[in-house]
mmCIF file of C-alpha atoms in Angstrom:
data_model
loop_
_atom_site.group_PDB
_atom_site.id
_atom_site.type_symbol
_atom_site.label_atom_id
_atom_site.label_comp_id
_atom_site.label_asym_id
_atom_site.label_seq_id
_atom_site.Cartn_x
_atom_site.Cartn_y
_atom_site.Cartn_z
ATOM 1 C CA UNK A 131 -27.797 -71.371 -9.072
ATOM 2 C CA UNK A 132 -31.116 -70.248 -9.365
ATOM 3 C CA UNK A 133 -32.949 -70.554 -12.875
ATOM 4 C CA UNK A 134 -32.853 -66.638 -14.097
ATOM 5 C CA UNK A 135 -29.147 -66.981 -13.363
ATOM 6 C CA UNK A 136 -28.369 -70.102 -14.893
ATOM 7 C CA UNK A 137 -30.230 -68.759 -18.151
ATOM 8 C CA UNK A 138 -28.570 -65.037 -17.869
ATOM 9 C CA UNK A 139 -25.348 -67.068 -17.944
ATOM 10 C CA UNK A 140 -26.236 -69.260 -20.947
ATOM 11 C CA UNK A 141 -27.504 -65.814 -22.562
ATOM 12 C CA UNK A 142 -23.942 -64.256 -21.960
ATOM 13 C CA UNK A 143 -22.052 -67.181 -23.681
ATOM 14 C CA UNK A 144 -23.470 -67.369 -26.334
ATOM 15 C CA UNK A 145 -23.455 -63.796 -26.976
ATOM 16 C CA UNK A 146 -19.818 -63.740 -26.475
ATOM 17 C CA UNK A 147 -19.754 -66.963 -28.882
ATOM 18 C CA UNK A 148 -21.690 -64.965 -31.541
ATOM 19 C CA UNK A 149 -19.435 -61.875 -31.010
ATOM 20 C CA UNK A 150 -16.252 -63.765 -31.625
ATOM 21 C CA UNK A 151 -17.523 -65.437 -34.532
ATOM 22 C CA UNK A 152 -18.775 -62.423 -35.733
ATOM 23 C CA UNK A 153 -15.527 -60.237 -35.207
ATOM 24 C CA UNK A 154 -14.147 -63.216 -37.174
ATOM 25 C CA UNK A 155 -15.787 -62.855 -40.273
ATOM 26 C CA UNK A 156 -15.914 -59.399 -40.324
ATOM 27 C CA UNK A 157 -12.090 -59.633 -39.780
ATOM 28 C CA UNK A 158 -11.791 -62.171 -42.457
ATOM 29 C CA UNK A 159 -14.400 -59.617 -44.835
ATOM 30 C CA UNK A 160 -11.814 -56.638 -44.203
ATOM 31 C CA UNK A 161 -8.733 -58.736 -45.122
ATOM 32 C CA UNK A 162 -10.517 -60.122 -48.395
ATOM 33 C CA UNK A 163 -11.734 -56.401 -49.073
ATOM 34 C CA UNK A 164 -8.131 -55.199 -48.604
ATOM 35 C CA UNK A 165 -6.812 -58.024 -50.781
ATOM 36 C CA UNK A 166 -9.089 -57.322 -53.472
ATOM 37 C CA UNK A 167 -8.571 -53.878 -53.500
ATOM 38 C CA UNK A 168 -4.670 -54.205 -53.549
ATOM 39 C CA UNK A 169 -5.255 -56.706 -56.690
ATOM 40 C CA UNK A 170 -6.996 -53.879 -58.590
ATOM 41 C CA UNK A 171 -5.223 -52.477 -61.686
ATOM 42 C CA UNK A 172 -4.071 -48.931 -61.923
ATOM 43 C CA UNK A 173 -7.154 -46.787 -62.980
ATOM 44 C CA UNK A 174 -7.102 -43.539 -65.080
ATOM 45 C CA UNK A 175 -10.055 -41.130 -65.257
ATOM 46 C CA UNK A 176 -12.956 -41.378 -67.564
ATOM 47 C CA UNK A 177 -12.941 -37.684 -68.907
ATOM 48 C CA UNK A 178 -15.950 -36.696 -71.139
ATOM 49 C CA UNK A 179 -15.778 -33.079 -70.686
ATOM 50 C CA UNK A 180 -13.451 -29.998 -69.724
ATOM 51 C CA UNK A 181 -14.641 -27.135 -67.419
ATOM 52 C CA UNK A 182 -13.649 -23.714 -67.733
ATOM 53 C CA UNK A 183 -14.083 -20.652 -65.161
ATOM 54 C CA UNK A 184 -15.001 -17.489 -66.495
ATOM 55 C CA UNK A 185 -14.933 -14.257 -64.435
ATOM 56 C CA UNK A 186 -18.018 -12.457 -65.958
ATOM 57 C CA UNK A 187 -17.714 -8.741 -66.018
ATOM 58 C CA UNK A 188 -21.428 -8.807 -67.049
ATOM 59 C CA UNK A 189 -22.741 -10.667 -63.843
ATOM 60 C CA UNK A 190 -19.981 -10.058 -61.769
ATOM 61 C CA UNK A 191 -19.007 -13.522 -60.348
ATOM 62 C CA UNK A 192 -17.550 -16.444 -62.088
ATOM 63 C CA UNK A 193 -19.287 -18.611 -64.311
ATOM 64 C CA UNK A 194 -18.263 -22.305 -65.282
ATOM 65 C CA UNK A 195 -18.504 -23.626 -69.046
ATOM 66 C CA UNK A 196 -18.421 -27.271 -69.386
ATOM 67 C CA UNK A 197 -17.243 -28.089 -73.128
ATOM 68 C CA UNK A 198 -17.062 -31.708 -74.719
ATOM 69 C CA UNK A 199 -15.153 -32.221 -77.990
ATOM 70 C CA UNK A 200 -16.360 -34.600 -80.471
ATOM 71 C CA UNK A 201 -14.138 -37.534 -81.154
ATOM 72 C CA UNK A 202 -11.730 -36.745 -83.439
ATOM 73 C CA UNK A 203 -11.189 -33.217 -82.708
ATOM 74 C CA UNK A 204 -7.291 -32.854 -82.068
ATOM 75 C CA UNK A 205 -6.828 -35.327 -85.078
ATOM 76 C CA UNK A 206 -8.247 -32.996 -87.617
ATOM 77 C CA UNK A 207 -7.316 -29.377 -87.238
ATOM 78 C CA UNK A 208 -8.752 -28.534 -90.288
ATOM 79 C CA UNK A 209 -12.214 -28.820 -89.531
ATOM 80 C CA UNK A 210 -14.568 -26.615 -87.506
ATOM 81 C CA UNK A 211 -17.858 -27.892 -86.189
ATOM 82 C CA UNK A 212 -21.425 -26.908 -85.227
ATOM 83 C CA UNK A 213 -21.776 -25.953 -81.646
ATOM 84 C CA UNK A 214 -24.855 -26.865 -78.964
ATOM 85 C CA UNK A 215 -25.140 -24.405 -76.028
ATOM 86 C CA UNK A 216 -26.828 -26.303 -73.433
ATOM 87 C CA UNK A 217 -28.792 -24.246 -70.369
ATOM 88 C CA UNK A 218 -29.032 -25.822 -67.472
ATOM 89 C CA UNK A 219 -25.516 -27.293 -68.353
ATOM 90 C CA UNK A 220 -23.712 -27.756 -64.930
ATOM 91 C CA UNK A 221 -22.105 -31.229 -64.031
ATOM 92 C CA UNK A 222 -25.078 -31.771 -62.008
ATOM 93 C CA UNK A 223 -27.466 -30.514 -63.957
ATOM 94 C CA UNK A 224 -27.960 -31.939 -67.320
ATOM 95 C CA UNK A 225 -24.772 -31.779 -69.376
ATOM 96 C CA UNK A 226 -23.902 -35.570 -68.008
ATOM 97 C CA UNK A 227 -26.614 -36.884 -69.891
ATOM 98 C CA UNK A 228 -27.086 -34.892 -72.851
ATOM 99 C CA UNK A 229 -23.849 -35.196 -73.145
ATOM 100 C CA UNK A 230 -24.094 -39.098 -73.859
ATOM 101 C CA UNK A 231 -27.346 -37.783 -75.833
ATOM 102 C CA UNK A 232 -25.435 -35.827 -78.300
ATOM 103 C CA UNK A 233 -22.644 -38.454 -78.581
ATOM 104 C CA UNK A 234 -25.351 -40.932 -79.612
ATOM 105 C CA UNK A 235 -26.825 -39.080 -81.925
ATOM 106 C CA UNK A 236 -23.745 -38.316 -83.790
ATOM 107 C CA UNK A 237 -22.512 -42.058 -83.915
ATOM 108 C CA UNK A 238 -22.202 -42.778 -88.003
ATOM 109 C CA UNK A 239 -24.593 -45.573 -87.697
ATOM 110 C CA UNK A 240 -27.412 -43.405 -86.121
ATOM 111 C CA UNK A 241 -26.911 -40.007 -88.056
ATOM 112 C CA UNK A 242 -29.058 -37.934 -85.816
ATOM 113 C CA UNK A 243 -26.971 -34.906 -85.517
ATOM 114 C CA UNK A 244 -23.204 -34.172 -87.072
ATOM 115 C CA UNK A 245 -19.938 -33.933 -84.636
ATOM 116 C CA UNK A 246 -20.577 -30.779 -82.615
ATOM 117 C CA UNK A 247 -18.967 -29.078 -79.844
ATOM 118 C CA UNK A 248 -21.532 -29.223 -76.752
ATOM 119 C CA UNK A 249 -21.123 -26.255 -74.323
ATOM 120 C CA UNK A 250 -22.968 -26.380 -71.140
ATOM 121 C CA UNK A 251 -23.395 -23.177 -69.420
ATOM 122 C CA UNK A 252 -23.866 -24.073 -65.591
ATOM 123 C CA UNK A 253 -26.104 -22.079 -63.304
ATOM 124 C CA UNK A 254 -25.624 -20.062 -60.240
ATOM 125 C CA UNK A 255 -28.748 -18.827 -59.873
ATOM 126 C CA UNK A 256 -31.097 -20.266 -62.444
ATOM 127 C CA UNK A 257 -34.454 -19.003 -61.444
ATOM 128 C CA UNK A 258 -32.610 -15.136 -61.549
ATOM 129 C CA UNK A 259 -30.808 -15.804 -64.455
ATOM 130 C CA UNK A 260 -33.818 -17.384 -66.799
ATOM 131 C CA UNK A 261 -36.595 -15.061 -66.216
ATOM 132 C CA UNK A 262 -37.193 -11.445 -67.196
ATOM 133 C CA UNK A 263 -38.541 -9.000 -64.683
ATOM 134 C CA UNK A 264 -42.152 -9.292 -63.735
ATOM 135 C CA UNK A 265 -45.147 -7.036 -63.620
ATOM 136 C CA UNK A 266 -46.215 -6.065 -60.200
ATOM 137 C CA UNK A 267 -49.231 -7.541 -61.349
ATOM 138 C CA UNK A 268 -48.365 -10.885 -62.196
ATOM 139 C CA UNK A 269 -50.646 -13.313 -60.587
ATOM 140 C CA UNK A 270 -48.589 -16.894 -59.587
ATOM 141 C CA UNK A 271 -50.297 -19.769 -60.858
ATOM 142 C CA UNK A 272 -51.678 -21.601 -57.802
ATOM 143 C CA UNK A 273 -49.380 -24.722 -58.515
ATOM 144 C CA UNK A 274 -46.681 -22.500 -58.046
ATOM 145 C CA UNK A 275 -47.343 -20.891 -54.563
ATOM 146 C CA UNK A 276 -45.232 -23.299 -52.446
ATOM 147 C CA UNK A 277 -42.034 -22.319 -54.830
ATOM 148 C CA UNK A 278 -42.582 -18.268 -55.083
ATOM 149 C CA UNK A 279 -40.228 -17.961 -52.180
ATOM 150 C CA UNK A 280 -37.494 -19.700 -54.479
ATOM 151 C CA UNK A 281 -37.964 -16.789 -56.895
ATOM 152 C CA UNK A 282 -37.026 -13.830 -54.768
ATOM 153 C CA UNK A 283 -33.902 -12.742 -57.110
ATOM 154 C CA UNK A 284 -35.884 -13.567 -60.545
ATOM 155 C CA UNK A 285 -35.357 -11.205 -63.346
ATOM 156 C CA UNK A 286 -31.938 -11.067 -64.348
ATOM 157 C CA UNK A 287 -32.614 -12.460 -67.804
ATOM 158 C CA UNK A 288 -31.333 -9.479 -69.617
ATOM 159 C CA UNK A 289 -27.943 -9.403 -67.916
ATOM 160 C CA UNK A 290 -27.667 -13.201 -68.510
ATOM 161 C CA UNK A 291 -28.341 -12.846 -72.450
ATOM 162 C CA UNK A 292 -25.557 -10.343 -72.352
ATOM 163 C CA UNK A 293 -23.449 -12.842 -70.616
ATOM 164 C CA UNK A 294 -24.145 -15.314 -73.489
ATOM 165 C CA UNK A 295 -23.762 -12.710 -76.210
ATOM 166 C CA UNK A 296 -20.858 -10.491 -74.945
ATOM 167 C CA UNK A 297 -18.708 -13.657 -72.812
ATOM 168 C CA UNK A 298 -19.557 -17.629 -73.255
ATOM 169 C CA UNK A 299 -19.781 -16.872 -77.826
ATOM 170 C CA UNK A 300 -16.608 -14.868 -77.595
ATOM 171 C CA UNK A 301 -14.923 -17.228 -75.762
ATOM 172 C CA UNK A 302 -15.699 -20.563 -77.102
ATOM 173 C CA UNK A 303 -15.278 -18.796 -80.854
ATOM 174 C CA UNK A 304 -11.783 -17.862 -79.963
ATOM 175 C CA UNK A 305 -10.559 -21.253 -78.237
ATOM 176 C CA UNK A 306 -12.192 -23.947 -80.195
ATOM 177 C CA UNK A 307 -12.741 -24.632 -83.678
ATOM 178 C CA UNK A 308 -16.383 -23.212 -84.558
ATOM 179 C CA UNK A 309 -18.426 -23.296 -87.633
ATOM 180 C CA UNK A 310 -21.500 -20.879 -88.013
ATOM 181 C CA UNK A 311 -24.126 -23.305 -86.854
ATOM 182 C CA UNK A 312 -25.224 -22.515 -83.329
ATOM 183 C CA UNK A 313 -27.945 -24.155 -81.496
ATOM 184 C CA UNK A 314 -29.508 -23.445 -78.433
ATOM 185 C CA UNK A 315 -31.091 -26.092 -76.056
ATOM 186 C CA UNK A 316 -33.219 -25.692 -72.970
ATOM 187 C CA UNK A 317 -36.090 -27.273 -71.206
ATOM 188 C CA UNK A 318 -38.372 -25.910 -68.657
ATOM 189 C CA UNK A 319 -37.171 -22.310 -67.510
ATOM 190 C CA UNK A 320 -34.559 -22.911 -69.510
ATOM 191 C CA UNK A 321 -37.192 -22.985 -72.507
ATOM 192 C CA UNK A 322 -38.582 -19.613 -71.030
ATOM 193 C CA UNK A 323 -35.151 -18.272 -71.404
ATOM 194 C CA UNK A 324 -34.755 -19.968 -74.761
ATOM 195 C CA UNK A 325 -37.989 -18.183 -76.550
ATOM 196 C CA UNK A 326 -37.007 -15.318 -75.163
ATOM 197 C CA UNK A 327 -33.692 -15.115 -77.103
ATOM 198 C CA UNK A 328 -35.435 -16.023 -80.167
ATOM 199 C CA UNK A 329 -38.064 -13.406 -79.826
ATOM 200 C CA UNK A 330 -36.029 -10.352 -78.686
ATOM 201 C CA UNK A 331 -32.530 -11.689 -80.281
ATOM 202 C CA UNK A 332 -33.314 -14.432 -82.199
ATOM 203 C CA UNK A 333 -29.717 -13.764 -84.482
ATOM 204 C CA UNK A 334 -27.690 -15.150 -81.258
ATOM 205 C CA UNK A 335 -28.416 -18.646 -82.530
ATOM 206 C CA UNK A 336 -29.857 -19.821 -85.573
ATOM 207 C CA UNK A 337 -30.531 -23.155 -84.485
ATOM 208 C CA UNK A 338 -33.479 -23.273 -81.112
ATOM 209 C CA UNK A 339 -34.698 -26.191 -79.618
ATOM 210 C CA UNK A 340 -37.302 -25.297 -77.032
ATOM 211 C CA UNK A 341 -39.242 -27.957 -74.450
ATOM 212 C CA UNK A 342 -41.638 -27.338 -71.785
ATOM 213 C CA UNK A 343 -41.497 -23.500 -71.740
ATOM 214 C CA UNK A 344 -42.261 -22.087 -68.736
ATOM 215 C CA UNK A 345 -44.654 -19.575 -70.734
ATOM 216 C CA UNK A 346 -46.839 -18.810 -67.227
ATOM 217 C CA UNK A 347 -44.460 -16.723 -66.312
ATOM 218 C CA UNK A 348 -45.091 -13.001 -65.501
ATOM 219 C CA UNK A 349 -49.393 -14.063 -66.781
ATOM 220 C CA UNK A 350 -47.953 -15.494 -69.794
ATOM 221 C CA UNK A 351 -46.270 -11.561 -71.265
ATOM 222 C CA UNK A 352 -43.741 -13.147 -73.224
ATOM 223 C CA UNK A 353 -46.707 -14.968 -75.260
ATOM 224 C CA UNK A 354 -48.855 -11.785 -75.497
ATOM 225 C CA UNK A 355 -45.536 -9.800 -76.622
ATOM 226 C CA UNK A 356 -45.015 -12.721 -79.258
ATOM 227 C CA UNK A 357 -46.807 -11.748 -82.348
ATOM 228 C CA UNK A 358 -44.970 -8.188 -82.119
ATOM 229 C CA UNK A 359 -41.339 -9.446 -81.497
ATOM 230 C CA UNK A 360 -41.940 -12.414 -84.077
ATOM 231 C CA UNK A 361 -41.394 -9.784 -86.413
ATOM 232 C CA UNK A 362 -37.617 -9.920 -85.423
ATOM 233 C CA UNK A 363 -37.042 -13.527 -87.129
ATOM 234 C CA UNK A 364 -34.693 -13.014 -89.459
ATOM 235 C CA UNK A 365 -34.546 -13.305 -93.239
ATOM 236 C CA UNK A 366 -31.557 -15.990 -93.092
ATOM 237 C CA UNK A 367 -32.153 -19.558 -92.303
ATOM 238 C CA UNK A 368 -33.565 -20.063 -89.210
ATOM 239 C CA UNK A 369 -34.539 -23.616 -87.339
ATOM 240 C CA UNK A 370 -37.000 -23.894 -84.624
ATOM 241 C CA UNK A 371 -38.186 -26.589 -82.456
ATOM 242 C CA UNK A 372 -40.800 -26.394 -79.874
ATOM 243 C CA UNK A 373 -42.084 -29.497 -77.847
ATOM 244 C CA UNK A 374 -44.498 -30.164 -74.631
ATOM 245 C CA UNK A 375 -45.779 -33.242 -73.116
ATOM 246 C CA UNK A 376 -48.614 -34.296 -71.098
ATOM 247 C CA UNK A 377 -48.026 -31.589 -68.466
ATOM 248 C CA UNK A 378 -51.208 -30.135 -67.832
ATOM 249 C CA UNK A 379 -53.651 -27.857 -69.555
ATOM 250 C CA UNK A 380 -51.974 -24.432 -69.037
ATOM 251 C CA UNK A 381 -48.368 -25.900 -70.202
ATOM 252 C CA UNK A 382 -50.011 -27.608 -73.123
ATOM 253 C CA UNK A 383 -52.309 -24.881 -74.121
ATOM 254 C CA UNK A 384 -49.306 -22.267 -73.900
ATOM 255 C CA UNK A 385 -47.257 -24.147 -75.635
ATOM 256 C CA UNK A 386 -49.581 -24.548 -78.643
ATOM 257 C CA UNK A 387 -50.343 -20.982 -78.516
ATOM 258 C CA UNK A 388 -46.940 -19.865 -79.194
ATOM 259 C CA UNK A 389 -46.477 -22.689 -81.769
ATOM 260 C CA UNK A 390 -49.603 -21.169 -84.014
ATOM 261 C CA UNK A 391 -47.984 -17.579 -83.440
ATOM 262 C CA UNK A 392 -44.845 -19.046 -84.510
ATOM 263 C CA UNK A 393 -46.346 -20.644 -87.819
ATOM 264 C CA UNK A 394 -48.344 -17.366 -88.479
ATOM 265 C CA UNK A 395 -45.357 -14.948 -88.498
ATOM 266 C CA UNK A 396 -42.534 -16.847 -89.439
ATOM 267 C CA UNK A 397 -40.384 -16.035 -92.307
ATOM 268 C CA UNK A 398 -40.136 -17.930 -95.361
ATOM 269 C CA UNK A 399 -36.227 -19.386 -94.439
ATOM 270 C CA UNK A 400 -37.482 -20.382 -91.043
ATOM 271 C CA UNK A 401 -38.032 -24.265 -90.469
ATOM 272 C CA UNK A 402 -40.331 -24.870 -87.709
ATOM 273 C CA UNK A 403 -41.352 -27.860 -86.020
ATOM 274 C CA UNK A 404 -43.839 -28.336 -83.206
ATOM 275 C CA UNK A 405 -44.888 -31.855 -81.316
ATOM 276 C CA UNK A 406 -46.967 -32.737 -78.491
ATOM 277 C CA UNK A 407 -45.430 -35.774 -76.454
ATOM 278 C CA UNK A 408 -48.159 -37.096 -74.503
ATOM 279 C CA UNK A 409 -46.244 -40.250 -73.439
ATOM 280 C CA UNK A 410 -43.801 -37.772 -71.720
ATOM 281 C CA UNK A 411 -43.833 -35.424 -68.931
ATOM 282 C CA UNK A 412 -41.864 -32.770 -67.386
ATOM 283 C CA UNK A 413 -39.410 -34.901 -66.375
ATOM 284 C CA UNK A 414 -39.133 -37.468 -69.332
ATOM 285 C CA UNK A 415 -39.292 -35.166 -72.281
ATOM 286 C CA UNK A 416 -35.438 -33.730 -72.664
ATOM 287 C CA UNK A 417 -34.388 -36.815 -74.343
ATOM 288 C CA UNK A 418 -36.900 -38.100 -76.483
ATOM 289 C CA UNK A 419 -37.780 -34.326 -77.707
ATOM 290 C CA UNK A 420 -33.781 -33.420 -78.415
ATOM 291 C CA UNK A 421 -33.231 -36.177 -80.196
ATOM 292 C CA UNK A 422 -36.654 -35.743 -82.405
ATOM 293 C CA UNK A 423 -35.072 -32.106 -82.656
ATOM 294 C CA UNK A 424 -32.129 -33.100 -83.899
ATOM 295 C CA UNK A 425 -33.725 -35.624 -86.622
ATOM 296 C CA UNK A 426 -35.510 -32.567 -88.045
ATOM 297 C CA UNK A 427 -32.536 -30.359 -88.181
ATOM 298 C CA UNK A 428 -30.116 -32.986 -89.859
ATOM 299 C CA UNK A 429 -32.557 -35.714 -91.730
ATOM 300 C CA UNK A 430 -30.604 -39.007 -92.767
ATOM 301 C CA UNK A 431 -29.259 -38.361 -96.010
ATOM 302 C CA UNK A 432 -30.806 -41.136 -98.247
ATOM 303 C CA UNK A 433 -29.432 -44.654 -98.636
ATOM 304 C CA UNK A 434 -27.602 -45.496 -101.441
#
């Protein structure tokens, strides 16, 4: 037998032996995995919320609300609870991790938030619902040029606000034991919408948490209308929290400008807090700012 033939036979035998060994290992692993699976105890779902489907007459589409009830809700039928309405409240948006923040903040040893009902308003077309109709003269910021196609349906916030006012809030109030306090939480485009509601329909909520609002939309037209619109603020108690991180000169300057206008035009009973969080950016600001807002809105009682 020639040398190359001998080498080929040796290699073939080696591969055959290796393959058999691998098959034996794989078979053993599969058997072990199967045994482990059979040994698992019976499990049950870990449920933190329920999803409710609404057929919106305003938006002419099905919408979802994710609702988390506070601990002890069913054990205390005499209790009524504040409601936190979370924009971008879908299961794969901000609801799940914000549910954890709300739970943590309401722990008795943390006391940043009373027990609340958390309502996540899930999106179907975020850029449509969170933006008002832009002027034909709208000039896109340079850093947004790559995303303009995603905004082809923009301009539907009027209808979305009506949906919140005439369908979401009545649904929650009808089916759950709600108290008088209603908080709206939003970040980025959702904070643009929260700002629009604050300026145009402030009585829809009595607590607003707005983080990194996208005031660049439509050449800052909402910011330019703010001095006049702020006269709509009610004389009744109102809490407003505004925050921005280290997110570029335009985002920061717009937020600072809005803060200055709110301070100038707010009513006597409006409690307003603005924070610049330089260690946070657009992706990290949500949790620290929300917890800060809770702390400002609900200060801890003095220690006895």
